[in-house]
Every structure is written in C-alpha cells, then in structure tokens.
Amino acid sequence: MSLDDQALEEIERQAVELAWSTGKLLLDYFQGPLHVEWKGKEEGDDPVTEADRQAEAYLKEEFARRFPDHALVGEEGAGEGSEAAPLTWVIDPLDGTTNFLNRLPFFASSIALLEEGIPVVAAVFVPWPSSQRGRVIHARKGGGAWDEETSLQVSPGSSPRS
C-alpha cells in the first residue's frame, strides 16, 4: 500500500486542521491555572498537565473518527495495546510541558503519519509572538514544507545567514 499524492494532500489538510484545533486547546489552558502530575518516580520528574491529557484525548478521538484503520502512538499512552498498522500516527500533543507549566511560550503540538515506518505527513503547532493564534508548520512527502501558506525553502550555502 502506498498513498498517492491526492491522498497525502488530503491527510496533510486534516493534520493541519487537527494541529490548529489542538493548538487552540493548549492556548486556552496556557491562560488558566494548571493541574500538574508527575510521571516520574518522584515529584519534579517528568511532569504531565491536564492540558497534555486533554489534548491527547482530543487527538485520539479525532484520529479514531477520521482514520479508523490507522494505528496511533501517543506520549501519554494513546494507542497502547492497539494493533500495528501500515499507517501509524505518532503524536506528542504537548511537547515542552515544562516550558508550558512555567508559562514559557516555547512548546508545540506535534503530529506525524508514518507509512510502513517512514514519515509521510507532519503538522506542528507552535505559539508565535506576533500571532494571537500561533502557527502551523506542515509538510508531506513530495509536497514540500510550509509555514501556513508560505512555502519553506532551504537557504543557499552551508552556513546560517546573519
């Protein structure tokens, strides 16, 4: 099974939509009080917030509805015990929980689709200083990478520009 360009484009569109929705959910939590738990062996080790869990629950529900034949792997346990599938979504609904709970706007929500273990679609929500709603960077196999509607290009040369 190999997804064609049209299928990848539609899946990318839905991944972008889900990244925006998850980003909005995270920004709503970012403004209010947070309940924090600890996944590690002691307090202060590997925090998880209600925002982490709610964002993952939202994505799990949406993937089950939109892509019932796809598998899901999530940081907070989404997809545990599910059967392996040729198409697998890998999500980190709140990447940067420590920054998030310390009110530092350096976090993301990452969504990617693997086809037979190879990344073919990705969408990442990030908060952005000049935007109330953040940004979604996205890409698909054969379709390039995009910052919303702006095509991203690799800078020429081997050194970063100043």
CSV table of C-alpha atoms in Angstrom, one decimal:
chain,number,residue,atom,x,y,z
A,1,MET,CA,0.0,0.0,0.0
A,2,SER,CA,1.4,3.4,-1.0
A,3,LEU,CA,-0.5,6.6,-0.5
A,4,ASP,CA,-0.8,8.6,-3.7
A,5,ASP,CA,-0.3,12.4,-3.9
A,6,GLN,CA,-4.0,13.2,-3.6
A,7,ALA,CA,-4.4,11.0,-0.5
A,8,LEU,CA,-1.3,12.6,1.1
A,9,GLU,CA,-2.6,16.1,0.3
A,10,GLU,CA,-6.0,15.3,2.0
A,11,ILE,CA,-4.3,13.7,5.0
A,12,GLU,CA,-2.0,16.7,5.3
A,13,ARG,CA,-5.0,19.1,5.2
A,14,GLN,CA,-6.6,17.1,8.1
A,15,ALA,CA,-3.4,17.0,10.1
A,16,VAL,CA,-3.1,20.8,9.8
A,17,GLU,CA,-6.7,21.2,10.9
A,18,LEU,CA,-6.1,18.9,13.9
A,19,ALA,CA,-2.9,20.8,14.8
A,20,TRP,CA,-4.8,24.1,14.8
A,21,SER,CA,-7.5,22.7,17.0
A,22,THR,CA,-5.0,21.2,19.4
A,23,GLY,CA,-3.1,24.5,19.5
A,24,LYS,CA,-6.3,26.4,20.4
A,25,LEU,CA,-7.0,23.9,23.2
A,26,LEU,CA,-3.4,24.3,24.5
A,27,LEU,CA,-3.5,28.1,24.3
A,28,ASP,CA,-6.8,28.1,26.3
A,29,TYR,CA,-5.1,26.0,29.1
A,30,PHE,CA,-2.0,28.2,28.9
A,31,GLN,CA,-4.0,31.2,30.1
A,32,GLY,CA,-5.5,29.5,33.1
A,33,PRO,CA,-4.5,27.5,36.2
A,34,LEU,CA,-2.8,24.2,35.6
A,35,HIS,CA,-3.1,20.9,37.4
A,36,VAL,CA,0.3,19.1,37.3
A,37,GLU,CA,1.0,15.4,38.0
A,38,TRP,CA,4.4,13.6,37.8
A,39,LYS,CA,5.0,10.6,35.6
A,40,GLY,CA,8.5,10.0,37.1
A,41,LYS,CA,9.4,8.3,40.3
A,42,GLU,CA,9.4,11.5,42.3
A,43,GLU,CA,7.8,14.9,42.2
A,44,GLY,CA,9.5,17.2,39.8
A,45,ASP,CA,10.4,14.3,37.4
A,46,ASP,CA,8.6,14.2,34.1
A,47,PRO,CA,5.5,16.5,34.5
A,48,VAL,CA,2.2,16.0,32.8
A,49,THR,CA,-0.6,18.5,32.9
A,50,GLU,CA,-4.4,18.3,32.3
A,51,ALA,CA,-3.6,20.1,29.0
A,52,ASP,CA,-1.4,17.2,27.9
A,53,ARG,CA,-4.1,14.7,28.7
A,54,GLN,CA,-7.0,16.6,27.2
A,55,ALA,CA,-5.0,17.4,24.0
A,56,GLU,CA,-4.1,13.7,23.6
A,57,ALA,CA,-7.7,12.6,24.3
A,58,TYR,CA,-9.0,15.1,21.7
A,59,LEU,CA,-6.5,13.8,19.1
A,60,LYS,CA,-7.2,10.1,20.0
A,61,GLU,CA,-10.9,10.7,19.5
A,62,GLU,CA,-10.4,12.6,16.2
A,63,PHE,CA,-8.0,10.0,14.7
A,64,ALA,CA,-10.4,7.2,15.6
A,65,ARG,CA,-13.2,9.0,13.9
A,66,ARG,CA,-11.3,10.2,10.8
A,67,PHE,CA,-8.8,7.4,10.3
A,68,PRO,CA,-10.3,4.2,11.9
A,69,ASP,CA,-7.9,1.9,10.1
A,70,HIS,CA,-4.8,3.8,11.3
A,71,ALA,CA,-2.8,3.0,14.4
A,72,LEU,CA,-1.9,5.7,16.9
A,73,VAL,CA,1.1,6.1,19.3
A,74,GLY,CA,1.0,9.0,21.8
A,75,GLU,CA,3.3,10.2,24.5
A,76,GLU,CA,0.6,9.9,27.2
A,77,GLY,CA,-0.4,6.4,26.3
A,78,ALA,CA,-2.8,6.9,23.3
A,79,GLY,CA,-2.8,3.8,21.2
A,80,GLU,CA,-1.4,1.5,23.9
A,81,GLY,CA,-2.5,-2.1,23.1
A,82,SER,CA,-3.7,-1.3,19.6
A,83,GLU,CA,-2.7,-3.4,16.7
A,84,ALA,CA,0.2,-2.4,14.4
A,85,ALA,CA,-0.9,-1.0,11.1
A,86,PRO,CA,0.8,0.1,7.9
A,87,LEU,CA,-0.3,3.7,8.6
A,88,THR,CA,0.5,4.9,12.1
A,89,TRP,CA,0.1,8.4,13.6
A,90,VAL,CA,2.7,9.5,16.1
A,91,ILE,CA,1.7,12.4,18.3
A,92,ASP,CA,3.1,14.5,21.1
A,93,PRO,CA,0.1,16.6,22.0
A,94,LEU,CA,2.2,18.9,24.2
A,95,ASP,CA,5.9,18.9,23.5
A,96,GLY,CA,7.6,21.1,26.1
A,97,THR,CA,5.4,20.5,29.1
A,98,THR,CA,8.0,22.0,31.5
A,99,ASN,CA,8.0,25.3,29.5
A,100,PHE,CA,4.2,25.2,29.3
A,101,LEU,CA,3.7,24.8,33.1
A,102,ASN,CA,6.2,27.6,33.7
A,103,ARG,CA,4.3,29.8,31.3
A,104,LEU,CA,7.1,30.0,28.7
A,105,PRO,CA,5.5,30.0,25.3
A,106,PHE,CA,8.1,27.6,23.9
A,107,PHE,CA,6.1,24.4,23.3
A,108,ALA,CA,4.5,22.6,20.4
A,109,SER,CA,1.9,20.0,19.4
A,110,SER,CA,3.4,17.5,17.0
A,111,ILE,CA,1.5,15.2,14.7
A,112,ALA,CA,3.0,12.9,12.1
A,113,LEU,CA,1.9,10.0,9.9
A,114,LEU,CA,4.2,7.1,9.2
A,115,GLU,CA,3.6,4.8,6.3
A,116,GLU,CA,5.4,1.5,6.9
A,117,GLY,CA,7.6,3.4,9.4
A,118,ILE,CA,8.5,6.2,7.0
A,119,PRO,CA,7.3,9.8,7.8
A,120,VAL,CA,4.9,11.0,5.0
A,121,VAL,CA,2.9,13.8,6.6
A,122,ALA,CA,3.6,16.1,9.6
A,123,ALA,CA,2.0,19.2,11.2
A,124,VAL,CA,3.4,21.1,14.2
A,125,PHE,CA,1.5,23.8,16.0
A,126,VAL,CA,3.7,26.4,17.8
A,127,PRO,CA,2.8,29.6,19.6
A,128,TRP,CA,4.1,32.7,17.9
A,129,PRO,CA,5.0,36.1,19.3
A,130,SER,CA,3.4,38.1,16.5
A,131,SER,CA,0.2,36.0,16.3
A,132,GLN,CA,-2.6,35.5,18.8
A,133,ARG,CA,-3.3,32.0,17.4
A,134,GLY,CA,0.1,30.6,16.8
A,135,ARG,CA,1.4,28.9,13.6
A,136,VAL,CA,1.3,25.5,12.0
A,137,ILE,CA,4.3,24.3,10.1
A,138,HIS,CA,3.4,21.3,7.9
A,139,ALA,CA,4.8,19.0,5.2
A,140,ARG,CA,4.1,16.0,3.1
A,141,LYS,CA,6.1,13.6,1.1
A,142,GLY,CA,6.6,15.1,-2.3
A,143,GLY,CA,4.7,18.2,-1.4
A,144,GLY,CA,7.3,20.4,0.3
A,145,ALA,CA,7.2,22.1,3.7
A,146,TRP,CA,5.0,25.0,4.5
A,147,ASP,CA,4.6,27.7,7.2
A,148,GLU,CA,0.8,28.0,6.9
A,149,GLU,CA,0.5,29.0,3.1
A,150,THR,CA,4.2,30.1,2.6
A,151,SER,CA,6.5,27.5,1.0
A,152,LEU,CA,9.7,26.9,3.0
A,153,GLN,CA,13.0,26.7,1.2
A,154,VAL,CA,16.5,25.7,2.4
A,155,SER,CA,18.8,28.7,2.4
A,156,PRO,CA,21.7,28.5,-0.1
A,157,GLY,CA,25.2,28.0,1.3
A,158,SER,CA,26.5,25.8,4.1
A,159,SER,CA,26.4,28.4,6.9
A,160,PRO,CA,23.5,30.2,8.6
A,161,ARG,CA,22.8,33.7,7.4
A,162,SER,CA,23.1,36.6,9.8
